């Protein structure tokens, strides 16, 4: 069924306890598809390149907040198959600088209502995020950051080793530990969410508002008419677009190359791994920036463990064994109880890192072409906020106040937002 | 994990080296003559190619720098050459204008 504007009106079936019971009676064989798989149209008002969380959130907010529904999301693989499905699902907003704090805090606030907003359980769990300090310098940096957070209205507090021990009894806080724990910052509103569900929830919501989600559709070129973008060449043919928003973590330099400009970005592998599932043992998120490991426990019982990037540029979605060795060494020093756990899976994703470890969200040298990229190692926590501000930027042609500082021009003007080593670092 | 051949020490695990980023970015002779855009380009803009990448490494053994030509998808290293030398043969630096 089509409205006069040619935009399909989709009636989304609402998920509830009643729909669950009703479908249980039908042996769960009659659940409707969560979104359509339409053929691409010849032209859209907006084409979003990249069907990860950020791209899908952008499409959702474009349709819902700005009434722009003639939108396609083009994904070369499957939804959320890139970094959205590869991260360690940590959400927090305790960033040092005002610009980042405002952006990530907006995202955290959106996360707090997202399951209701999307009628999709994203399993958001505000279990608290601790960042450990292992030496005096760590403590000073941590105090500075906690104070900055509080001035920005972000919940953040400093814990003593005794207070940490009460929250994380299995953490080795012995003064003779190799990595002595002098204190920690705690953001109680931080936590984790189911990463796939965030992508799927936004996809279902966007689809319900008429957005075409087109998977297995790789963008191979960006067509320009002079200074203005006209559309995109894809593996499924040419698609014209009045505006194009590129949200492709791991490939933004490649896409910028197609449009004819360069980015201050280098792509690196970032790995994570999970252990065999065990009974609930670790109820918060613990991050250590000095020894570079972070760990939480999923609802399935697996420990989800992350570390840092490989130093060299790479587009291969795998990393070095040395990084795994380092992170597991640090993990076992901090949590001796984990020493006999077996690791079940390990994987890598490609993260696009800016020189100041902050994203680029906004206009490009090409008219009507917008980029949202360079989230580095910490984009998942920003998913709804990123979509929110990027949708605003595309809809109005001007940045939202929250992403106005995150321009590409800052690498000319020097107004960098230096979050390297300042933002509790490990993401 | 990469096997990198130091021109002086021979093949070693990448843990015996430190990465130095994109090669052949010359510091401008007269920085004060540059526009902010040109200076920003020198400082921050990178080719970051998917494929052939010319990059610098330093050997933690002999502490000497050298250039490597590596494919960023397959990790295959096709050339190792000394500082000040041009990349051998048909290898061209991607991305950068001029
Ligand atoms: Zn050497």
Coordinates of C-alpha atoms and ligand atoms in Angstrom, one line a residue:
Chain A
X1 CA 0.0 0.0 0.0
X2 CA 1.3 3.4 -0.9
X3 CA 0.3 6.9 0.1
X4 CA 0.0 9.5 -2.6
X5 CA 3.5 10.7 -2.0
X6 CA 4.7 7.2 -3.0
X7 CA 5.9 6.5 0.6
X8 CA 4.8 3.2 1.9
X9 CA 2.9 3.3 5.2
X10 CA 3.9 0.3 7.2
X11 CA 1.9 -0.9 10.1
X12 CA 4.3 -2.2 12.6
X13 CA 3.0 -4.9 14.9
X14 CA 3.6 -3.8 18.5
X15 CA 5.6 -6.1 20.7
X16 CA 3.9 -6.7 24.1
X17 CA 3.1 -9.4 26.6
X18 CA -0.1 -9.9 24.7
X19 CA 1.6 -10.3 21.3
X20 CA 3.9 -12.8 23.0
X21 CA 1.1 -14.9 24.4
X22 CA -0.8 -14.7 21.1
X23 CA 2.2 -15.8 19.1
X24 CA 3.0 -18.5 21.7
X25 CA -0.4 -20.0 20.9
X26 CA 0.6 -20.1 17.3
X27 CA 3.9 -21.9 18.1
X28 CA 5.7 -18.6 17.2
X29 CA 5.2 -19.3 13.5
X30 CA 3.3 -16.1 12.7
X31 CA 5.6 -13.3 13.9
X32 CA 5.7 -10.7 11.1
X33 CA 9.1 -9.7 9.7
X34 CA 10.6 -6.8 11.7
X35 CA 11.3 -4.9 8.5
X36 CA 10.8 -5.2 4.8
X37 CA 13.4 -5.9 2.2
X38 CA 12.4 -3.6 -0.7
X39 CA 14.0 -3.2 -4.1
X40 CA 15.9 0.1 -4.2
X41 CA 14.0 3.0 -5.8
X42 CA 15.6 5.1 -8.5
X43 CA 15.8 8.1 -6.3
X44 CA 15.5 9.1 -2.6
X45 CA 15.5 12.4 -0.7
X46 CA 18.2 11.0 1.5
X47 CA 20.5 8.0 1.1
X48 CA 22.3 6.8 4.2
X49 CA 25.4 4.7 3.4
X50 CA 26.0 2.2 6.1
X51 CA 23.5 0.0 7.9
X52 CA 25.1 -0.1 11.3
X53 CA 23.6 1.4 14.5
X54 CA 24.6 5.0 13.7
X55 CA 23.2 4.8 10.1
X56 CA 19.9 3.2 11.2
X57 CA 19.5 5.6 14.1
X58 CA 20.1 8.5 11.6
X59 CA 17.4 7.1 9.3
X60 CA 15.0 6.6 12.2
X61 CA 15.4 10.2 13.5
X62 CA 15.3 11.6 10.0
X63 CA 11.8 10.0 9.6
X64 CA 10.5 10.5 13.1
X65 CA 11.9 13.9 14.1
X66 CA 12.2 15.6 10.8
X67 CA 9.4 14.0 8.7
X68 CA 11.9 13.0 6.0
X69 CA 10.6 9.5 5.1
X70 CA 11.8 9.0 1.5
X71 CA 15.0 7.6 2.8
X72 CA 17.1 4.5 2.0
X73 CA 19.8 2.9 4.2
X74 CA 22.3 1.0 2.0
X75 CA 24.3 -1.7 3.7
X76 CA 27.0 -3.7 1.9
X77 CA 26.6 -6.7 4.2
X78 CA 24.0 -7.3 6.8
X79 CA 22.5 -4.9 9.4
X80 CA 24.9 -4.4 12.3
X81 CA 27.5 -6.7 10.9
X82 CA 30.3 -4.3 11.2
X83 CA 31.4 -2.6 14.4
X84 CA 27.9 -2.5 15.8
X85 CA 28.0 -6.2 16.2
X86 CA 31.7 -6.4 17.2
X87 CA 32.0 -4.0 20.1
X88 CA 32.0 -4.7 23.8
X89 CA 28.6 -2.9 24.3
X90 CA 29.8 -0.5 27.0
X91 CA 27.8 2.7 27.4
X92 CA 28.9 5.7 29.5
X93 CA 29.2 9.5 29.1
X94 CA 32.1 10.4 31.5
X95 CA 34.2 12.3 29.0
X96 CA 36.5 15.0 30.0
X97 CA 35.8 17.9 27.6
X98 CA 32.5 19.8 27.5
X99 CA 31.9 19.1 23.8
X100 CA 32.2 15.3 24.2
X101 CA 30.4 15.2 27.5
X102 CA 27.4 17.0 26.0
X103 CA 27.3 14.7 23.0
X104 CA 27.8 11.4 24.9
X105 CA 25.4 12.4 27.7
X106 CA 22.7 13.2 25.2
X107 CA 23.2 9.7 23.8
X108 CA 23.1 8.1 27.2
X109 CA 19.8 10.0 27.9
X110 CA 18.4 8.6 24.7
X111 CA 19.5 5.1 25.7
X112 CA 17.6 5.5 28.9
X113 CA 14.3 5.7 27.1
X114 CA 15.2 3.7 24.0
X115 CA 13.5 0.4 24.7
X116 CA 10.2 2.2 25.2
X117 CA 10.8 4.6 22.3
X118 CA 11.5 1.7 19.9
X119 CA 9.1 -0.8 21.4
X120 CA 12.2 -3.1 21.3
X121 CA 14.1 -4.5 24.2
X122 CA 17.6 -3.3 23.8
X123 CA 18.5 -4.9 27.2
X124 CA 20.0 -1.7 28.5
X125 CA 21.5 -2.4 31.9
X126 CA 22.7 0.5 34.0
X127 CA 25.0 -1.6 36.0
X128 CA 27.7 1.0 36.5
X129 CA 31.1 1.6 34.8
X130 CA 34.2 1.7 36.9
X131 CA 37.5 3.1 35.6
X132 CA 40.4 2.0 37.8
X133 CA 43.5 4.1 38.8
X134 CA 46.7 2.2 39.5
X135 CA 49.1 5.0 40.3
X136 CA 49.1 8.6 41.6
X137 CA 49.0 10.1 38.1
X138 CA 46.0 8.0 37.3
X139 CA 44.3 9.3 40.4
X140 CA 44.9 12.9 39.5
X141 CA 43.6 12.4 36.0
X142 CA 40.6 10.6 37.3
X143 CA 39.8 13.3 39.9
X144 CA 40.1 15.9 37.1
X145 CA 37.7 14.0 34.9
X146 CA 35.2 13.2 37.7
X147 CA 35.2 16.9 38.6
X148 CA 34.7 17.9 35.0
X149 CA 31.9 15.4 34.6
X150 CA 30.1 16.8 37.7
X151 CA 30.4 20.4 36.4
X152 CA 28.7 19.1 33.3
X153 CA 25.9 17.5 35.3
X154 CA 27.1 14.0 34.6
X155 CA 26.9 11.5 37.5
X156 CA 30.4 10.6 38.4
X157 CA 32.1 9.8 41.7
X158 CA 35.4 8.6 43.1
X159 CA 35.6 5.3 44.9
X160 CA 38.2 4.2 47.5
X161 CA 39.6 0.7 47.2
X162 CA 37.2 -0.4 50.0
X163 CA 34.2 1.0 48.1
X164 CA 35.4 -0.7 44.9
X165 CA 35.8 -4.0 46.7
X166 CA 32.2 -3.8 47.9
X167 CA 31.0 -3.5 44.3
X168 CA 33.5 -5.8 42.7
X169 CA 34.6 -8.4 45.3
X170 CA 36.5 -10.5 42.8
X171 CA 38.9 -7.6 41.9
X172 CA 42.4 -8.0 43.3
X173 CA 42.7 -4.8 45.5
X174 CA 45.6 -6.2 47.5
X175 CA 48.3 -3.5 48.1
X176 CA 50.9 -6.0 46.9
X177 CA 49.1 -6.7 43.6
X178 CA 51.1 -6.1 40.4
X179 CA 48.6 -3.4 39.4
X180 CA 47.6 -1.9 42.8
X181 CA 44.1 -0.3 42.8
X182 CA 44.3 3.1 44.3
X183 CA 40.8 4.2 43.4
X184 CA 38.2 4.3 40.6
X185 CA 35.7 6.6 39.0
X186 CA 32.2 5.3 38.9
X187 CA 29.4 6.3 36.6
X188 CA 26.3 4.5 38.0
X189 CA 24.2 5.4 35.0
X190 CA 26.7 3.7 32.7
X191 CA 26.4 0.1 31.7
X192 CA 25.8 -2.1 28.7
X193 CA 23.1 -2.9 26.1
X194 CA 22.5 -5.6 23.5
X195 CA 24.3 -4.3 20.5
X196 CA 22.4 -6.2 17.9
X197 CA 19.1 -5.2 19.4
X198 CA 20.1 -1.5 19.1
X199 CA 20.6 -2.0 15.4
X200 CA 17.5 -4.1 15.0
X201 CA 15.3 -1.8 17.0
X202 CA 16.3 1.3 15.0
X203 CA 15.9 -0.7 11.8
X204 CA 12.4 -1.8 12.7
X205 CA 11.5 1.7 13.8
X206 CA 12.9 3.3 10.7
X207 CA 11.1 0.8 8.5
X208 CA 7.8 1.5 10.2
X209 CA 8.3 5.2 9.3
X210 CA 8.7 4.2 5.6
X211 CA 12.6 4.0 5.4
X212 CA 13.8 1.5 2.8
X213 CA 16.5 -0.8 4.4
X214 CA 18.5 -2.3 1.6
X215 CA 21.1 -5.0 2.6
X216 CA 23.7 -6.6 0.3
X217 CA 24.0 -3.3 -1.5
X218 CA 27.6 -1.9 -1.6
X219 CA 28.3 1.6 -2.6
X220 CA 31.0 1.6 -5.2
X221 CA 31.0 5.3 -6.2
X222 CA 29.7 8.7 -5.3
X223 CA 28.5 10.7 -8.3
X224 CA 29.0 14.4 -8.2
X225 CA 27.7 17.2 -10.4
X226 CA 30.3 19.8 -9.9
X227 CA 30.5 20.6 -6.2
X228 CA 27.2 18.9 -5.4
X229 CA 26.4 15.2 -4.8
X230 CA 23.9 13.6 -7.1
X231 CA 23.7 10.0 -6.0
X232 CA 25.6 6.8 -5.4
X233 CA 26.7 3.9 -7.6
X234 CA 26.0 0.6 -6.0
X235 CA 26.3 -3.1 -6.6
X236 CA 22.6 -2.9 -7.3
X237 CA 22.7 0.0 -9.7
X238 CA 22.7 3.7 -9.6
X239 CA 20.6 5.4 -6.9
X240 CA 20.0 9.2 -7.2
X241 CA 19.8 11.1 -3.9
X242 CA 19.2 14.8 -3.0
X243 CA 21.4 14.3 0.0
X244 CA 23.8 11.5 1.0
X245 CA 24.9 10.7 4.6
X246 CA 27.9 8.5 4.9
X247 CA 28.2 6.5 8.2
X248 CA 30.7 3.7 7.4
X249 CA 33.0 2.8 10.3
X250 CA 36.0 1.1 9.0
X251 CA 35.7 2.5 5.5
X252 CA 35.3 6.3 5.7
X253 CA 38.6 7.1 4.0
X254 CA 37.6 4.9 1.1
X255 CA 34.2 6.6 0.8
X256 CA 35.8 10.0 1.1
X257 CA 38.2 9.0 -1.7
X258 CA 35.2 8.2 -3.9
X259 CA 33.9 11.8 -3.3
X260 CA 37.3 13.3 -3.9
X261 CA 38.6 14.5 -0.5
X262 CA 40.8 13.2 2.2
X263 CA 40.2 12.6 5.9
X264 CA 42.5 12.9 9.0
X265 CA 41.8 9.2 9.8
X266 CA 43.7 6.0 10.1
X267 CA 41.9 2.6 10.2
X268 CA 43.1 0.1 12.8
X269 CA 42.0 -3.4 14.0
X270 CA 40.3 -3.6 17.4
X271 CA 39.7 -6.9 18.9
X272 CA 37.4 -8.4 21.6
X273 CA 36.9 -11.8 22.9
X274 CA 34.4 -13.7 25.1
X275 CA 34.9 -16.5 27.6
X276 CA 32.8 -19.6 28.1
X277 CA 29.5 -18.7 29.9
X278 CA 29.6 -18.9 33.7
X279 CA 27.2 -18.1 36.5
X280 CA 26.8 -14.4 37.4
X281 CA 30.1 -13.3 39.0
X282 CA 30.7 -9.8 37.6
X283 CA 27.9 -7.3 37.9
X284 CA 29.4 -4.1 36.7
X285 CA 31.7 -2.9 34.0
X286 CA 35.4 -2.6 35.0
X287 CA 37.9 -0.7 32.8
X288 CA 41.5 -0.2 33.4
X289 CA 43.1 2.3 31.2
X290 CA 46.7 1.9 32.4
X291 CA 46.9 -1.9 31.8
X292 CA 44.3 -1.6 29.0
X293 CA 41.6 -4.2 29.6
X294 CA 37.9 -3.9 30.1
X295 CA 35.5 -6.5 31.1
X296 CA 31.8 -7.1 31.7
X297 CA 29.6 -10.2 31.9
X298 CA 26.9 -10.7 29.3
X299 CA 23.4 -11.9 30.2
X300 CA 24.4 -15.2 28.7
X301 CA 27.2 -15.4 31.3
X302 CA 30.1 -14.9 29.0
X303 CA 32.8 -12.4 30.1
X304 CA 33.1 -9.8 27.3
X305 CA 36.7 -8.6 27.2
X306 CA 38.2 -5.8 25.2
X307 CA 41.5 -4.0 24.9
X308 CA 43.3 -1.6 22.6
X309 CA 44.0 -1.3 18.9
X310 CA 46.8 -2.7 16.8
X311 CA 49.2 0.2 16.1
X312 CA 49.3 -0.3 12.3
X313 CA 46.8 0.6 9.6
X314 CA 44.6 -2.3 8.6
X315 CA 41.4 -3.1 6.8
X316 CA 41.6 -6.8 7.7
X317 CA 39.1 -7.6 10.4
X318 CA 41.6 -9.4 12.6
X319 CA 44.3 -8.3 15.0
X320 CA 47.5 -9.5 16.6
X321 CA 47.8 -12.3 19.1
X322 CA 50.1 -10.0 21.1
X323 CA 47.2 -7.7 21.9
X324 CA 45.2 -10.6 23.2
X325 CA 48.1 -11.8 25.3
X326 CA 48.5 -8.4 26.8
X327 CA 44.9 -8.0 27.7
X328 CA 44.5 -11.4 29.2
X329 CA 47.7 -10.9 31.2
X330 CA 46.2 -7.7 32.6
X331 CA 42.8 -9.4 33.2
X332 CA 44.2 -12.2 35.2
X333 CA 46.3 -9.9 37.4
X334 CA 43.2 -7.9 38.2
X335 CA 40.8 -10.8 38.5
X336 CA 42.8 -13.9 39.5
X337 CA 39.6 -15.9 39.7
X338 CA 39.4 -15.7 35.8
X339 CA 42.7 -17.5 35.3
X340 CA 41.2 -20.9 34.4
X341 CA 38.3 -19.6 32.2
X342 CA 38.5 -20.7 28.6
X343 CA 38.0 -18.2 25.9
X344 CA 35.3 -19.1 23.4
X345 CA 35.5 -16.6 20.6
X346 CA 37.7 -13.8 19.4
X347 CA 37.1 -11.3 16.6
X348 CA 38.2 -8.0 15.2
X349 CA 36.6 -4.9 13.7
X350 CA 38.2 -1.9 11.9
X351 CA 38.0 1.4 13.8
X352 CA 38.5 4.7 12.1
X353 CA 40.6 6.8 14.5
X354 CA 41.0 10.6 14.3
X355 CA 44.1 12.4 15.6
X356 CA 42.1 13.8 18.5
X357 CA 40.1 10.6 19.2
X358 CA 36.9 12.5 18.6
X359 CA 34.4 11.9 15.7
X360 CA 33.8 14.0 12.6
X361 CA 30.0 14.7 12.2
X362 CA 28.9 17.2 9.6
X363 CA 29.4 18.8 6.2
X364 CA 32.1 17.9 3.7
X365 CA 33.7 19.8 0.9
X366 CA 30.9 18.3 -1.3
X367 CA 27.6 20.0 -1.2
X368 CA 24.7 17.9 0.3
X369 CA 27.2 15.1 1.2
X370 CA 27.5 14.6 4.9
X371 CA 30.0 12.4 6.9
X372 CA 29.6 10.9 10.3
X373 CA 32.8 9.0 11.0
X374 CA 36.0 8.7 13.0
X375 CA 34.3 7.3 16.2
X376 CA 37.5 5.3 16.8
X377 CA 37.2 2.7 19.5
X378 CA 34.1 4.0 21.2
X379 CA 31.2 4.6 18.9
X380 CA 28.6 2.2 20.3
X381 CA 27.8 4.3 23.3
X382 CA 27.1 7.2 21.0
X383 CA 24.7 5.4 18.7
X384 CA 21.4 7.1 19.4
X385 CA 23.0 10.5 20.0
X386 CA 25.0 10.2 16.8
X387 CA 21.9 9.4 14.8
X388 CA 20.1 12.3 16.5
X389 CA 22.6 15.0 15.6
X390 CA 23.4 13.6 12.2
X391 CA 19.7 13.4 11.2
X392 CA 19.4 17.1 12.3
X393 CA 22.5 18.0 10.2
X394 CA 21.2 16.2 7.1
X395 CA 17.7 17.5 7.5
X396 CA 18.6 21.2 8.1
X397 CA 21.9 21.3 6.3
X398 CA 23.5 22.7 9.4
X399 CA 24.9 21.0 12.4
X400 CA 23.0 20.5 15.6
X401 CA 24.6 22.5 18.5
X402 CA 25.8 19.2 20.0
X403 CA 27.8 18.3 16.9
X404 CA 28.8 21.8 15.8
X405 CA 32.3 21.4 17.4
X406 CA 32.9 18.1 15.6
X407 CA 33.6 19.5 12.2
X408 CA 36.1 18.4 9.6
X409 CA 37.4 22.0 9.6
X410 CA 38.7 21.6 13.2
X411 CA 41.8 20.0 11.6
X412 CA 42.4 23.3 9.8
X413 CA 41.4 25.7 12.6
X414 CA 43.1 23.7 15.3
X415 CA 40.0 23.5 17.6
X416 CA 40.7 19.9 18.4
X417 CA 38.7 18.0 21.0
X418 CA 41.5 16.0 22.5
X419 CA 40.0 12.9 24.1
X420 CA 43.1 10.8 23.8
X421 CA 44.0 9.7 27.3
X422 CA 41.4 12.0 28.8
X423 CA 38.1 10.2 28.4
X424 CA 38.7 7.3 30.7
X425 CA 40.5 6.1 27.5
X426 CA 39.5 2.6 27.1
X427 CA 36.2 2.6 25.3
Chain B
X1 CA 50.9 -10.7 13.5
X2 CA 53.4 -9.6 10.9
X3 CA 56.8 -10.9 9.9
X4 CA 58.9 -7.8 9.1
X5 CA 62.4 -7.8 7.6
X6 CA 64.6 -5.2 9.2
X7 CA 67.2 -4.2 6.6
X8 CA 69.9 -4.6 9.3
X9 CA 68.6 -7.4 11.6
X10 CA 66.6 -9.6 9.3
X11 CA 63.1 -11.0 9.7
X12 CA 61.5 -10.5 13.1
X13 CA 58.0 -10.5 14.7
X14 CA 56.2 -7.2 14.6
X15 CA 56.5 -7.0 18.4
X16 CA 60.2 -6.2 17.8
X17 CA 59.2 -3.0 15.9
X18 CA 57.3 0.2 16.5
X19 CA 54.9 1.5 13.8
X20 CA 55.6 5.0 12.5
X21 CA 52.6 5.7 10.3
X22 CA 52.4 6.7 6.7
X23 CA 55.8 7.2 4.9
X24 CA 57.0 10.0 2.6
X25 CA 55.2 12.9 4.4
X26 CA 57.9 15.5 4.2
X27 CA 57.9 18.3 6.7
X28 CA 57.3 21.5 4.7
X29 CA 60.5 23.5 4.2
X30 CA 58.8 26.9 5.1
X31 CA 55.9 26.2 7.5
X32 CA 55.3 29.9 8.1
X33 CA 54.5 30.3 4.4
X34 CA 51.7 27.7 4.5
X35 CA 48.0 28.4 4.8
X36 CA 46.2 26.8 7.8
X37 CA 44.7 24.4 5.3
X38 CA 48.1 23.3 3.9
X39 CA 49.5 23.0 7.4
X40 CA 46.5 21.0 8.6
X41 CA 46.9 18.7 5.6
X42 CA 50.5 18.1 6.5
X43 CA 49.7 17.4 10.2
X44 CA 46.6 15.4 10.0
X45 CA 45.4 14.3 6.6
X46 CA 46.4 10.7 5.7
X47 CA 45.8 8.5 2.6
X48 CA 44.7 5.5 4.8
X49 CA 44.3 3.3 1.7
X50 CA 42.6 -0.1 1.5
X51 CA 45.4 -1.9 -0.2
X52 CA 49.0 -0.9 -0.8
X53 CA 50.3 1.3 2.0
X54 CA 53.8 2.8 2.3
X55 CA 54.6 3.1 6.0
X56 CA 57.5 3.6 8.4
X57 CA 58.7 1.2 11.1
X58 CA 61.5 1.4 13.6
X59 CA 63.4 -1.7 14.7
X60 CA 63.5 -2.0 18.5
X61 CA 66.7 -4.0 18.1
X62 CA 69.0 -1.7 16.1
X63 CA 66.8 1.4 16.6
X64 CA 66.9 2.2 12.9
X65 CA 64.0 3.5 10.8
X66 CA 63.0 2.1 7.4
X67 CA 60.1 2.0 5.0
X68 CA 57.7 -0.9 4.3
X69 CA 55.2 -1.5 1.5
X70 CA 52.3 -3.5 3.0
X71 CA 48.8 -4.4 1.8
X72 CA 46.4 -3.3 4.5
X73 CA 43.9 -6.0 3.6
X74 CA 46.1 -9.1 3.2
X75 CA 49.0 -7.8 5.3
X76 CA 51.4 -9.0 2.6
X77 CA 54.7 -7.1 2.7
X78 CA 55.9 -6.5 -0.9
X79 CA 58.9 -4.3 -0.2
X80 CA 61.2 -3.1 2.5
X81 CA 63.5 -0.1 1.7
X82 CA 65.7 2.4 3.6
X83 CA 64.8 5.9 4.7
X84 CA 65.4 8.4 1.9
X85 CA 64.9 5.8 -0.8
X86 CA 61.9 5.8 -3.1
X87 CA 59.6 2.9 -3.2
X88 CA 60.9 0.3 -5.6
X89 CA 59.5 -0.2 -9.1
X90 CA 55.9 0.2 -9.9
X91 CA 54.7 0.9 -6.4
X92 CA 53.0 4.3 -6.2
X93 CA 51.9 6.2 -3.2
X94 CA 48.1 6.2 -3.0
X95 CA 45.8 9.1 -2.3
X96 CA 48.0 12.1 -2.2
X97 CA 47.7 14.7 -4.8
X98 CA 50.6 16.2 -6.7
Ligands
LIG1 ZN1 67.0 -3.9 13.2

